PDB file of C-alpha atoms in Angstrom:
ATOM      1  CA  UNK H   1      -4.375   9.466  17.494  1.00 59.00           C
ATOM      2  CA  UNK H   2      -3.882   8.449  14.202  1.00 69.00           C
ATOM      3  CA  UNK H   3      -0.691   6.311  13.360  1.00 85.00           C
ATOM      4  CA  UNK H   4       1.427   6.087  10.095  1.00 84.00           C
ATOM      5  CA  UNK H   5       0.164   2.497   9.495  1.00 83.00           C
ATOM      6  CA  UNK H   6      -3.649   3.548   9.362  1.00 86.00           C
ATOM      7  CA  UNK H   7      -2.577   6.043   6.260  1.00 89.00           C
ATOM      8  CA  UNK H   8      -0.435   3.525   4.245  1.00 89.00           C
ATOM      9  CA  UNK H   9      -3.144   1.793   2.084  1.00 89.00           C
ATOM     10  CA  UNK H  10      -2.720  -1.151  -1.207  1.00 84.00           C
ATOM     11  CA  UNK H  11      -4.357   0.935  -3.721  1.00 88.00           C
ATOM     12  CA  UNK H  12      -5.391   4.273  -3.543  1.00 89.00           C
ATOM     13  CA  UNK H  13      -5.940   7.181  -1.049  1.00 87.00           C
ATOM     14  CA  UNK H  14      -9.804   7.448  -1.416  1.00 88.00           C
ATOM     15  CA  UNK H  15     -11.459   4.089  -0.082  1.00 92.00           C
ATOM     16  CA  UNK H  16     -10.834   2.712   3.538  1.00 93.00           C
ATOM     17  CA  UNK H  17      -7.878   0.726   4.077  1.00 93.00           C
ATOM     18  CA  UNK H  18     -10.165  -2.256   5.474  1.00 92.00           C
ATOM     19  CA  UNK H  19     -11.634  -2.541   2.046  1.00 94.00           C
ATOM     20  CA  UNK H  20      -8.790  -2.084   0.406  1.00 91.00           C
ATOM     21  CA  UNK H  21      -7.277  -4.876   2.589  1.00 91.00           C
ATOM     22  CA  UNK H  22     -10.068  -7.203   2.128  1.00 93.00           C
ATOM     23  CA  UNK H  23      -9.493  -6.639  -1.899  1.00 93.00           C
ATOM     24  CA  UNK H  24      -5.526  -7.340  -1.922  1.00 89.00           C
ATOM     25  CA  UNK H  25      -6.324 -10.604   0.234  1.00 91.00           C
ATOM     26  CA  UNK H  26      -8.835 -12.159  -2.081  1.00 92.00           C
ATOM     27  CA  UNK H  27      -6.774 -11.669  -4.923  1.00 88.00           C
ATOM     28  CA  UNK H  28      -3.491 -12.827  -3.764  1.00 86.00           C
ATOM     29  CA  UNK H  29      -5.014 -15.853  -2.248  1.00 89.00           C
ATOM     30  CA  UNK H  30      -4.090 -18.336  -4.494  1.00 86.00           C
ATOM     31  CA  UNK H  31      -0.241 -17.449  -4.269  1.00 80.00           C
ATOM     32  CA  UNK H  32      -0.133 -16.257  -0.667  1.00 84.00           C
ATOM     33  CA  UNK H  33       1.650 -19.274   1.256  1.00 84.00           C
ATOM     34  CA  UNK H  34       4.460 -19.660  -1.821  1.00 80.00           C
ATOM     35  CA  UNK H  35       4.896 -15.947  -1.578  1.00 76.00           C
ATOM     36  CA  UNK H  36       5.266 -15.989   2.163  1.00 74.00           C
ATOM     37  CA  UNK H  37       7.789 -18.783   2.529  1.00 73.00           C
ATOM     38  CA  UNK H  38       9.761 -17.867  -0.539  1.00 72.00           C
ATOM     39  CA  UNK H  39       9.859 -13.965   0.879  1.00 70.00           C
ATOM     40  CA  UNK H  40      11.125 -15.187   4.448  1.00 71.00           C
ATOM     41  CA  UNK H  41      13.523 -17.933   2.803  1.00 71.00           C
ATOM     42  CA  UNK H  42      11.330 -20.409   5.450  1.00 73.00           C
ATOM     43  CA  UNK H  43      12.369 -18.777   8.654  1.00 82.00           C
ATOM     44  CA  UNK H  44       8.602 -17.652   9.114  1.00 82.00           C
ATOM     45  CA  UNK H  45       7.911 -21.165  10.553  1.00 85.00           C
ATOM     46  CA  UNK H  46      10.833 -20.670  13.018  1.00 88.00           C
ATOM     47  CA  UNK H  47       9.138 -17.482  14.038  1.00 90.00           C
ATOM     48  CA  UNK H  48       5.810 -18.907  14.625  1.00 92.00           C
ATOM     49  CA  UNK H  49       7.045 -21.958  16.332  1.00 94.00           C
ATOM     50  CA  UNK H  50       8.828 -19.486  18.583  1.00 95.00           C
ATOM     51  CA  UNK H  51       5.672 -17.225  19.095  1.00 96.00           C
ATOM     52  CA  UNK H  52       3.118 -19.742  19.881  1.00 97.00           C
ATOM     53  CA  UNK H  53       5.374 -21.960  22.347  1.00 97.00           C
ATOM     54  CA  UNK H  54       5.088 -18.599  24.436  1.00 98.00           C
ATOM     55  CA  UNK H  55       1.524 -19.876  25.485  1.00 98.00           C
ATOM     56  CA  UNK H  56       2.398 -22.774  27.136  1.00 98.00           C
ATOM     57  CA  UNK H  57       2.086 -21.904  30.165  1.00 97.00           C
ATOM     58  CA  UNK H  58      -1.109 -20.758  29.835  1.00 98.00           C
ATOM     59  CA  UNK H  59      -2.704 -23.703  28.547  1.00 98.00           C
ATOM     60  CA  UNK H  60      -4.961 -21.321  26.146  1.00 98.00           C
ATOM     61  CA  UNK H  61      -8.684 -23.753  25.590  1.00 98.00           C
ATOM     62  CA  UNK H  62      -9.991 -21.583  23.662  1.00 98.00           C
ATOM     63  CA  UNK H  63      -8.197 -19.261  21.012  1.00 98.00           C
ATOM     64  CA  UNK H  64      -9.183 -16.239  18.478  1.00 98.00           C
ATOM     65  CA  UNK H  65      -7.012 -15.971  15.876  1.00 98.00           C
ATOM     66  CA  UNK H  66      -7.380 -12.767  13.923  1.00 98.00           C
ATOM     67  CA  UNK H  67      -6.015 -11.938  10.432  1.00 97.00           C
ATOM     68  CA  UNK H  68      -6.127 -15.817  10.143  1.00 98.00           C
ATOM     69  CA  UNK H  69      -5.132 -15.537   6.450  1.00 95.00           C
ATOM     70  CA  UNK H  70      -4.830 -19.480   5.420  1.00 96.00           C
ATOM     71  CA  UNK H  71      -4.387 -20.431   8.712  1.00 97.00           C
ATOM     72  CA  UNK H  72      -1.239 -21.675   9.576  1.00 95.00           C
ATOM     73  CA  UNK H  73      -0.833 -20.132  12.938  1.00 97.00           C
ATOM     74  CA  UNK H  74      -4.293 -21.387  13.808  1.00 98.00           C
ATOM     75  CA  UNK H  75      -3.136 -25.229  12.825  1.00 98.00           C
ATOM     76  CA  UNK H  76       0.057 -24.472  14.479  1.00 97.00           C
ATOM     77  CA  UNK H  77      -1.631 -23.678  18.591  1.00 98.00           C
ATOM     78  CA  UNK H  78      -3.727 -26.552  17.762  1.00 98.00           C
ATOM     79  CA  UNK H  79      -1.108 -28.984  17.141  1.00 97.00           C
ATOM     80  CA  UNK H  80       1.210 -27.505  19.918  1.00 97.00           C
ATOM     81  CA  UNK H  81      -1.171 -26.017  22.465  1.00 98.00           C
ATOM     82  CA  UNK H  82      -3.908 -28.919  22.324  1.00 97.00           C
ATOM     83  CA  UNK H  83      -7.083 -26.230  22.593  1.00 98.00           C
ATOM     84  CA  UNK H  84     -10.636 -27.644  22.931  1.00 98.00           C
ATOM     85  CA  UNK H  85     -11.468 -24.907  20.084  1.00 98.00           C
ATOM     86  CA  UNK H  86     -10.215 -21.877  17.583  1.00 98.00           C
ATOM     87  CA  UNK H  87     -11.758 -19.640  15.438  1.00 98.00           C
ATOM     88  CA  UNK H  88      -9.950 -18.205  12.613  1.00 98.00           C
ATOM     89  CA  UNK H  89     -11.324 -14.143  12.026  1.00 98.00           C
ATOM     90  CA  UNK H  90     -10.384 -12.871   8.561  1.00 97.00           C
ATOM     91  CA  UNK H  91     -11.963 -10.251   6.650  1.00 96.00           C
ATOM     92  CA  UNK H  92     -10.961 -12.353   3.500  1.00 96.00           C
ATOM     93  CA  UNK H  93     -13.139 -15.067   2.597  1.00 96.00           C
ATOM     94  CA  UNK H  94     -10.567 -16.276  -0.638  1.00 96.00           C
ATOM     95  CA  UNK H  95      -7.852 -16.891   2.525  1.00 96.00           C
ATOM     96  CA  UNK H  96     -10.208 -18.473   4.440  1.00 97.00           C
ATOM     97  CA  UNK H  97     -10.931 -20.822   1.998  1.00 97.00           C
ATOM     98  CA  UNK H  98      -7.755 -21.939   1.577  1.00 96.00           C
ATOM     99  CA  UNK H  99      -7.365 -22.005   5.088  1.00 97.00           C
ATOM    100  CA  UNK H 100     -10.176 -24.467   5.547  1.00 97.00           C
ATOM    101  CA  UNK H 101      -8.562 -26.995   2.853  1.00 97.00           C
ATOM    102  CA  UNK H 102      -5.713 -26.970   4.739  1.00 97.00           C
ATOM    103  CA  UNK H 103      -7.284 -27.375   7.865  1.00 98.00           C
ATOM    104  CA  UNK H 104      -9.092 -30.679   6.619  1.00 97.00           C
ATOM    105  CA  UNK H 105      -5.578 -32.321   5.216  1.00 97.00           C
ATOM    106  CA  UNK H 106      -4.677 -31.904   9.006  1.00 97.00           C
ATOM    107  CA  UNK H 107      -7.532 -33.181  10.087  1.00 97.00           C
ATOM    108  CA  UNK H 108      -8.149 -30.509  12.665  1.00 98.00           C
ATOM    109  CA  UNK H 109     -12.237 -29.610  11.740  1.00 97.00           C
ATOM    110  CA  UNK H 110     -13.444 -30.620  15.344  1.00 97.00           C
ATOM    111  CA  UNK H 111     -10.854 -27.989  17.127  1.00 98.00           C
ATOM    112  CA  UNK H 112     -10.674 -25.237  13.922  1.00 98.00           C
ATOM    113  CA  UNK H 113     -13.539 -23.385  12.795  1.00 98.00           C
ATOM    114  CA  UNK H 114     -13.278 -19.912  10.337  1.00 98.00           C
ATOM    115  CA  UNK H 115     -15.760 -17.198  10.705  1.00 97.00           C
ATOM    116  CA  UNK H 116     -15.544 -13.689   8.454  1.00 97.00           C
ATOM    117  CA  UNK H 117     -15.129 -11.013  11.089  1.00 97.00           C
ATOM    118  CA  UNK H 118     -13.795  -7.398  11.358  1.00 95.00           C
ATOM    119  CA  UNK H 119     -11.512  -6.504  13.536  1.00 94.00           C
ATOM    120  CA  UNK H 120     -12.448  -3.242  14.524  1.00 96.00           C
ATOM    121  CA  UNK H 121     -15.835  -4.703  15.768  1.00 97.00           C
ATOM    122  CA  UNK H 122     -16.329  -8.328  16.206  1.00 98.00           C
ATOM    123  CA  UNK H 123     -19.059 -10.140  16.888  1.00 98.00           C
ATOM    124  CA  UNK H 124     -17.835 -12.108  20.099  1.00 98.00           C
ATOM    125  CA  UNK H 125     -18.994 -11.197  23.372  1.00 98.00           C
ATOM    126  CA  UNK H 126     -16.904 -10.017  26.379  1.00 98.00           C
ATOM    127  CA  UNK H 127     -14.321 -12.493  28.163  1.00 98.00           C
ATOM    128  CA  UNK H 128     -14.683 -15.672  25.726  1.00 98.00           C
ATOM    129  CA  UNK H 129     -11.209 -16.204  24.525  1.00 98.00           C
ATOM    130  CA  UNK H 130      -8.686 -17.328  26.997  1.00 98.00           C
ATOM    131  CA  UNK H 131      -6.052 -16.361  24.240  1.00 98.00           C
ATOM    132  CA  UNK H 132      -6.131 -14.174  21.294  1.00 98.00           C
ATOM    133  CA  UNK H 133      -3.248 -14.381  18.660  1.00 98.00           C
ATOM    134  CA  UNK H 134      -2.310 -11.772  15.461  1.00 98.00           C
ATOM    135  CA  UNK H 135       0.284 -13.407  13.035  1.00 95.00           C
ATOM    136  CA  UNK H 136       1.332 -10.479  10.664  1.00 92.00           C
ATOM    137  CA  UNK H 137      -1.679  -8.924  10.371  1.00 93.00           C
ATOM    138  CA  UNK H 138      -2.353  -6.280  12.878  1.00 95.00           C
ATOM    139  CA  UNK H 139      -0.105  -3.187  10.639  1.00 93.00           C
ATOM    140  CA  UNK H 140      -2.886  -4.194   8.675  1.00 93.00           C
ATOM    141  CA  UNK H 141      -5.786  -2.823  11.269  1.00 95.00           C
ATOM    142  CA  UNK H 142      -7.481   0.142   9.732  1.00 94.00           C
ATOM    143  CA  UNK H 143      -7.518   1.878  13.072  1.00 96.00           C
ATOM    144  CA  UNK H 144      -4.889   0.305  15.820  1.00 96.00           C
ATOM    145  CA  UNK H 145      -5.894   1.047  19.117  1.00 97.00           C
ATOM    146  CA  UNK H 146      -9.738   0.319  18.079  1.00 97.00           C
ATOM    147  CA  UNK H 147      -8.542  -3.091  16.938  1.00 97.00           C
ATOM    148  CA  UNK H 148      -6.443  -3.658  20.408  1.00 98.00           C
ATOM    149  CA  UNK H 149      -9.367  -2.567  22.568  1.00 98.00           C
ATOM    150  CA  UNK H 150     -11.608  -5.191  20.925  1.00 98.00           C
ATOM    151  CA  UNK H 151      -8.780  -7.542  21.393  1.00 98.00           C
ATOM    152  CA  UNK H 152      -9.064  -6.488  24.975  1.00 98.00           C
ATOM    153  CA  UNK H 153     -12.541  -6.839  25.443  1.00 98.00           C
ATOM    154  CA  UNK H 154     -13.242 -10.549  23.978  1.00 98.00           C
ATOM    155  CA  UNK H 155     -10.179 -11.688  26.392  1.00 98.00           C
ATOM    156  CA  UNK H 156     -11.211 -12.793  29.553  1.00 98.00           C
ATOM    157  CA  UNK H 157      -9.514 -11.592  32.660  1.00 98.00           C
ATOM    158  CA  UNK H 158      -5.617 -12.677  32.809  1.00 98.00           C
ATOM    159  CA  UNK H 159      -6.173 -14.095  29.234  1.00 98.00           C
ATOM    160  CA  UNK H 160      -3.534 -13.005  26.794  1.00 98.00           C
ATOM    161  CA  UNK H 161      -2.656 -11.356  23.495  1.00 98.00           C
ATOM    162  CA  UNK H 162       0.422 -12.744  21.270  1.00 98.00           C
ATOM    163  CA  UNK H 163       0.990 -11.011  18.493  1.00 98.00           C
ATOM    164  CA  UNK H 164       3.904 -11.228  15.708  1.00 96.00           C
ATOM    165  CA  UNK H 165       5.002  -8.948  13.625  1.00 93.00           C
ATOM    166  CA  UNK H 166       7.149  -8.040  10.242  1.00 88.00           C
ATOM    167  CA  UNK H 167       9.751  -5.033  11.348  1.00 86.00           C
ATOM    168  CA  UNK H 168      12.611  -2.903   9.816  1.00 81.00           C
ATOM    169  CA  UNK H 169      16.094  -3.735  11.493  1.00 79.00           C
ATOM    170  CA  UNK H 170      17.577  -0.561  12.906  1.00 80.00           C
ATOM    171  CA  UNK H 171      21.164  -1.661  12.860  1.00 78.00           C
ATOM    172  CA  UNK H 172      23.838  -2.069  10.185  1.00 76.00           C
ATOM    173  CA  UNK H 173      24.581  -3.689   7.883  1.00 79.00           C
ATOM    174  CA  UNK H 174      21.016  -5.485   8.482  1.00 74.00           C
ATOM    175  CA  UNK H 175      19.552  -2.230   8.215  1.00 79.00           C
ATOM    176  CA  UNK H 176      20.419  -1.610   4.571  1.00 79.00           C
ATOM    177  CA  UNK H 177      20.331  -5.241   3.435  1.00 78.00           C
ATOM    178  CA  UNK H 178      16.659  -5.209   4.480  1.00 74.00           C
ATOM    179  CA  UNK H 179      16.034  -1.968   2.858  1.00 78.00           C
ATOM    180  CA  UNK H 180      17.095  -3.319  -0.686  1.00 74.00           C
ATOM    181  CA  UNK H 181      15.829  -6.544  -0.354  1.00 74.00           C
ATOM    182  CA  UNK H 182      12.088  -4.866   0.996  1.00 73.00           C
ATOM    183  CA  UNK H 183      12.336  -2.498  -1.561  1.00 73.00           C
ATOM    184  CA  UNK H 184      13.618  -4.320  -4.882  1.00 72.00           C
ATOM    185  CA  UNK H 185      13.543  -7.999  -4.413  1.00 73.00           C
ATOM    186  CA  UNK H 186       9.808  -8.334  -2.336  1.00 73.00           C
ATOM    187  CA  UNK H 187       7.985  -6.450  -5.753  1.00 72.00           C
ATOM    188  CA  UNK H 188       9.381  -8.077  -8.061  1.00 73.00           C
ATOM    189  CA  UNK H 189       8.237 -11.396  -6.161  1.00 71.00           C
ATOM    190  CA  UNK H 190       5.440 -10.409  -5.366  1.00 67.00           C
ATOM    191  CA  UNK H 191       4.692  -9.211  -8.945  1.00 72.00           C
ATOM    192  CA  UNK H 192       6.052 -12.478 -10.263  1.00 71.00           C
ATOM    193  CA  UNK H 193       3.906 -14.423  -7.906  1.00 68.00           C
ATOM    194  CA  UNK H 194       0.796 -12.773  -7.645  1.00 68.00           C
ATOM    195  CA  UNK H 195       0.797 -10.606 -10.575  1.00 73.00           C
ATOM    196  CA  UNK H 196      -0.053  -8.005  -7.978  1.00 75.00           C
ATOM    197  CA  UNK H 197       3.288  -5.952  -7.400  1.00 72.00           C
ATOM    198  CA  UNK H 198       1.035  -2.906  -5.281  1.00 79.00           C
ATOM    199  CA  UNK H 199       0.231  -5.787  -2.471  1.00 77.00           C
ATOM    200  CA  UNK H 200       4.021  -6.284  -1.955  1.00 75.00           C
ATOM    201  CA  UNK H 201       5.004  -2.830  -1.989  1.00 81.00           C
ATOM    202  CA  UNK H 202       2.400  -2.054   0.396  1.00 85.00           C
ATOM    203  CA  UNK H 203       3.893  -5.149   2.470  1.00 80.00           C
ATOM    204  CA  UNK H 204       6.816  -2.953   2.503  1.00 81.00           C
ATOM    205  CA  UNK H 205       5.505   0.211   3.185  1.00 87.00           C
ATOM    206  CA  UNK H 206       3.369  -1.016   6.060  1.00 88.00           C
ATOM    207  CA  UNK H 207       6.409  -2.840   8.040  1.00 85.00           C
ATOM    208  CA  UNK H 208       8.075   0.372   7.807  1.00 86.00           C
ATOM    209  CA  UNK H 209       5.273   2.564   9.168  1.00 88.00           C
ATOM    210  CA  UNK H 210       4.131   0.037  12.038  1.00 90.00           C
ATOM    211  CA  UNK H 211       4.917   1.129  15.411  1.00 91.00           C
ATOM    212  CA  UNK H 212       8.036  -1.039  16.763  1.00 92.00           C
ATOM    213  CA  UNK H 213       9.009  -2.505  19.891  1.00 92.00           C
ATOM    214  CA  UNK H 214       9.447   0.243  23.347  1.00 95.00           C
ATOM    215  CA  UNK H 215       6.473   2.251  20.767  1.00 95.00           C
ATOM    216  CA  UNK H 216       4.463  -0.883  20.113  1.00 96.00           C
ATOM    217  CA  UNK H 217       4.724  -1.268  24.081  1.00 97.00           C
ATOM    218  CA  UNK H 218       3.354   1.561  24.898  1.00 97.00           C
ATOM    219  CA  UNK H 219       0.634   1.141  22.368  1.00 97.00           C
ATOM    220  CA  UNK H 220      -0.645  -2.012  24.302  1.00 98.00           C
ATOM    221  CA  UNK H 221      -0.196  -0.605  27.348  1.00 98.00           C
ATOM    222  CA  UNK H 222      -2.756   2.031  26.309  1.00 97.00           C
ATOM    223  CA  UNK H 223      -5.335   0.252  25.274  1.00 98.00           C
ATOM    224  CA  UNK H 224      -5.423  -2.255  29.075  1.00 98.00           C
ATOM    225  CA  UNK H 225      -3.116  -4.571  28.459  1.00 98.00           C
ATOM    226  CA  UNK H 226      -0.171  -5.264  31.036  1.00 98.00           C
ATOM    227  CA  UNK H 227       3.048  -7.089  31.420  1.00 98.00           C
ATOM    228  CA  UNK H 228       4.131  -6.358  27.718  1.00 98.00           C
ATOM    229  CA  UNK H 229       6.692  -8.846  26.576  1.00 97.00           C
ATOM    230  CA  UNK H 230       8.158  -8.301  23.243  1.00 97.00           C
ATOM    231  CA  UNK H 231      11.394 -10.517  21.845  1.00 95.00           C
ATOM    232  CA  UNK H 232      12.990  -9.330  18.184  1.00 93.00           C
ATOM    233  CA  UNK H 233      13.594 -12.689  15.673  1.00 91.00           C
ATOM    234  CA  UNK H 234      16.483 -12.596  13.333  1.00 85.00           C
ATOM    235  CA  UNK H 235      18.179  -9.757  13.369  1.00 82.00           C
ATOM    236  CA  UNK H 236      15.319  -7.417  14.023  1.00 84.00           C
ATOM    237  CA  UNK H 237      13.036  -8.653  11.055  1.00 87.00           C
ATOM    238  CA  UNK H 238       9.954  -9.896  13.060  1.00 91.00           C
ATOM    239  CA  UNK H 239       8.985  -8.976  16.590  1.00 95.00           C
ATOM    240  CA  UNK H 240       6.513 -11.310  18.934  1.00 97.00           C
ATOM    241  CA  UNK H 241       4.676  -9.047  21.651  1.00 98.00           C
ATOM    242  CA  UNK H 242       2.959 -11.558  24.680  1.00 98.00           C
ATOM    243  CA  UNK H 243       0.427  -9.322  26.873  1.00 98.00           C
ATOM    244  CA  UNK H 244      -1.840 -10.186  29.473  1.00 98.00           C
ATOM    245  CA  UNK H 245      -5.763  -8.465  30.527  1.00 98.00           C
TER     246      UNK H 245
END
């Protein structure tokens, strides 16, 4: 089954969405974390605080956090999850890079490590992770349930999978608010910041296409996982989804 968020690509229609992923990522590197704060007027951190205290009680030791990006949910479970270890998996070397600087100003080399993976078939073996963790990056999978049962498959039995996600509110007046600011305000940003106006509209077009909440459930459910938990932030703008193997 194919979903709408496999078809929406940055660029074009003719190469693979990874690529194309990989491509928007190294370019708008340099400008990523002032675009992402500025977009989500700072409430991102809120979300991710949120997301990762939901692991607690698991006391995750060792973590795989995919679609790393520059890292701050990685250097977020380390500070408030204590793990012995977590890899950061990104397709994007130019994130990871500035992941790693920031990763050294925190002073967090002996527990975070970065390694270039792909999603849709890394390298890890079966059952290492106790925890894996997606922060706004799996509408970015190039084919979703292959990405979930990989997920699945590096988890170790009763391990789990937190994931958080960008959404479109469904209710007024949110609902049209978010529409005009998606549509006219996160472009222009986006081309003001990155000089790369086709990586913000895909932001937009991706959020919109991405299976949401009861749908995303079901999704998870498909590919193994159980006791889906999913919690809307703000209105409906982000969504966190805690599963277990």
């Amino acid at each position: 089954m194919a979903y709408q968020q496999e078809i929406i690509k940055p660029y074009n229609k003719n190469e693979s969405k990874g690529t194309q992923v990989e491509r928007m990522f190294d370019h708008i590197a340099p400008a990523y974390d002032r675009m992402n704060h500025t977009l989500s007027l700072g409430i991102d951190r809120l979300w991710r605080n949120h997301a990762i205290d939901s692991l607690k009680p698991y006391s995750p030791k060792h973590i795989l956090d995919i679609a790393t990006g520059t890292g701050d949910f990685a250097i977020l479970a380390a500070k408030r999850l204590n793990p012995q270890s977590i890899i950061g998996a990104d397709i994007s070397e130019e994130m990871m890079e500035v992941a790693a600087r920031k990763v050294n100003q925190h002073e967090l080399e002996r527990v975070i490590s970065f390694r270039r993976e792909d999603c849709m078939k890394l390298s890890f073996a079966d059952h290492t992770f106790d925890a894996v963790t997606v922060s706004y990056g799996v509408r970015n999978f190039e084919d979703l349930d292959r990405g979930l049962r990989e997920i699945h498959r590096v988890l170790r039995p009763g391990g789990h999978l937190l994931m958080v996600e960008l959404a479109s509110p469904k209710k007024a007046p949110m609902k049209q608010l978010f529409w005009l600011y998606s549509h006219l305000v996160i472009p222009a940003l986006g081309m003001l910041f990155s000089r790369d106006a086709k990586a913000y509209k895909y932001l937009t077009d991706s959020v919109q296409a991405f299976p949401q909440g009861e749908v995303m459930e079901q999704v998870l459910l498909k590919n193994g996982f159980r006791n889906v938990k999913w919690k809307r932030f703000t209105f409906g703008i982000s969504t966190m989804y805690l599963a277990s193997k």
